[in-house]
Amino acid sequence: KPRVGVLISGRGSNMEALIKAAKAPDFPAEIVLVLSNKPEAAGLEIARALGVAAEAVPAKPFGKDREAHERALDAKLQEAGVEIVCLAGYMRLLTPYLVNRWAGRMLNIHPSLLPEFPGLDTHARAIEAGAAKHGCTVHLVTEGMDEGPVVAQAEVPVLPNDTEDALAARVLAQEHIIYPRALAELARKIRLPQAASHS
Ligand code: GAR
């Protein structure tokens, strides 16, 4: 099974959904490492409680050198034998260095129906725009922010008088469903060439 590293910055509910899904014996990937750029990220403790190694790699010591921070993250991923990276509420923009190193093997989850509402505050913007539908997207990470081929999407309705929090919760429940599904799909694809070479 491909080994998976998850990058977080905070709460880690998508990370938790990935770890729990991957505990099923027939899940085609294994979560082996969680890294956070924020030492105080609540998700680090959640990962450890679920038996997954988790550590912070703060950006601060690297100052403005974003690539140096990414090299430190990448070293941890390599050391753990990671083959697929999942961004799960990782709130730092990546440089081409990390994106290119993980091309085709890095997923991100975004709380909108991309290409609608890239960037931040997606739920408030969907309500503001009077959208009838909103949702979430898992996509392969490419150099452009919130771009890259879509692997999975789920839609939810925007209800009359919806609040940002109510809409966010409705979307988050779907995130927790589609992210494990998208990871499984990528893991099966990545495993194929190896399986073929052994047959
Ligand atoms: C999720 O809603 C995720 O889609 C979003 O942050 C939240 C993280 O929650 N990601 C982005 O906005 C990326 N631009 P979590 O830490 O509980 O998974």
PDB file of C-alpha atoms and ligand atoms in Angstrom, residues 10-15 88-89 91 108-111 119 146 172 175, ligand 1:
ATOM      1  CA  GLY A  10      -5.132  23.442  12.440  1.00  0.00           C
ATOM      2  CA  ARG A  11      -8.174  21.459  13.503  1.00  0.00           C
ATOM      3  CA  GLY A  12      -7.407  18.418  11.377  1.00  0.00           C
ATOM      4  CA  SER A  13     -10.911  17.035  10.866  1.00  0.00           C
ATOM      5  CA  ASN A  14     -10.151  16.000   7.278  1.00  0.00           C
ATOM      6  CA  MET A  15      -6.906  14.398   8.449  1.00  0.00           C
ATOM      7  CA  ALA A  88      -5.791  18.896   4.661  1.00  0.00           C
ATOM      8  CA  GLY A  89      -6.369  22.460   5.766  1.00  0.00           C
ATOM      9  CA  MET A  91      -2.936  27.025   4.949  1.00  0.00           C
ATOM     10  CA  ASN A 108      -5.673  19.122  -1.764  1.00  0.00           C
ATOM     11  CA  ILE A 109      -9.198  19.614  -0.449  1.00  0.00           C
ATOM     12  CA  HIS A 110     -10.863  22.949  -1.027  1.00  0.00           C
ATOM     13  CA  PRO A 111     -14.226  24.081   0.388  1.00  0.00           C
ATOM     14  CA  GLY A 119      -8.945  31.216  -2.092  1.00  0.00           C
ATOM     15  CA  ASP A 146      -6.653  25.829  -6.086  1.00  0.00           C
ATOM     16  CA  LEU A 172     -17.391  19.795   5.876  1.00  0.00           C
ATOM     17  CA  GLU A 175     -15.353  16.807   2.692  1.00  0.00           C
TER      18      GLU A 175
HETATM   19  C1  GAR B   1     -11.447  22.518   5.435  1.00  0.00           C
HETATM   20  O1  GAR B   1     -12.748  23.017   5.247  1.00  0.00           O
HETATM   21  C2  GAR B   1     -10.663  22.600   4.152  1.00  0.00           C
HETATM   22  O2  GAR B   1     -11.440  22.342   3.010  1.00  0.00           O
HETATM   23  C3  GAR B   1     -10.207  24.028   4.181  1.00  0.00           C
HETATM   24  O3  GAR B   1      -9.854  24.270   5.516  1.00  0.00           O
HETATM   25  C4  GAR B   1     -10.648  23.429   6.355  1.00  0.00           C
HETATM   26  C5  GAR B   1      -9.714  22.650   7.243  1.00  0.00           C
HETATM   27  O4  GAR B   1     -10.434  21.947   8.222  1.00  0.00           O
HETATM   28  N1  GAR B   1      -9.090  24.250   3.304  1.00  0.00           N
HETATM   29  C6  GAR B   1      -8.847  25.397   2.687  1.00  0.00           C
HETATM   30  O5  GAR B   1      -9.534  26.388   2.824  1.00  0.00           O
HETATM   31  C7  GAR B   1      -7.632  25.383   1.781  1.00  0.00           C
HETATM   32  N2  GAR B   1      -7.541  26.609   1.081  1.00  0.00           N
HETATM   33  P1  GAR B   1      -9.808  20.700   8.957  1.00  0.00           P
HETATM   34  O6  GAR B   1      -8.458  21.171   9.538  1.00  0.00           O
HETATM   35  O7  GAR B   1     -10.770  20.381  10.050  1.00  0.00           O
HETATM   36  O8  GAR B   1      -9.642  19.598   7.959  1.00  0.00           O
END
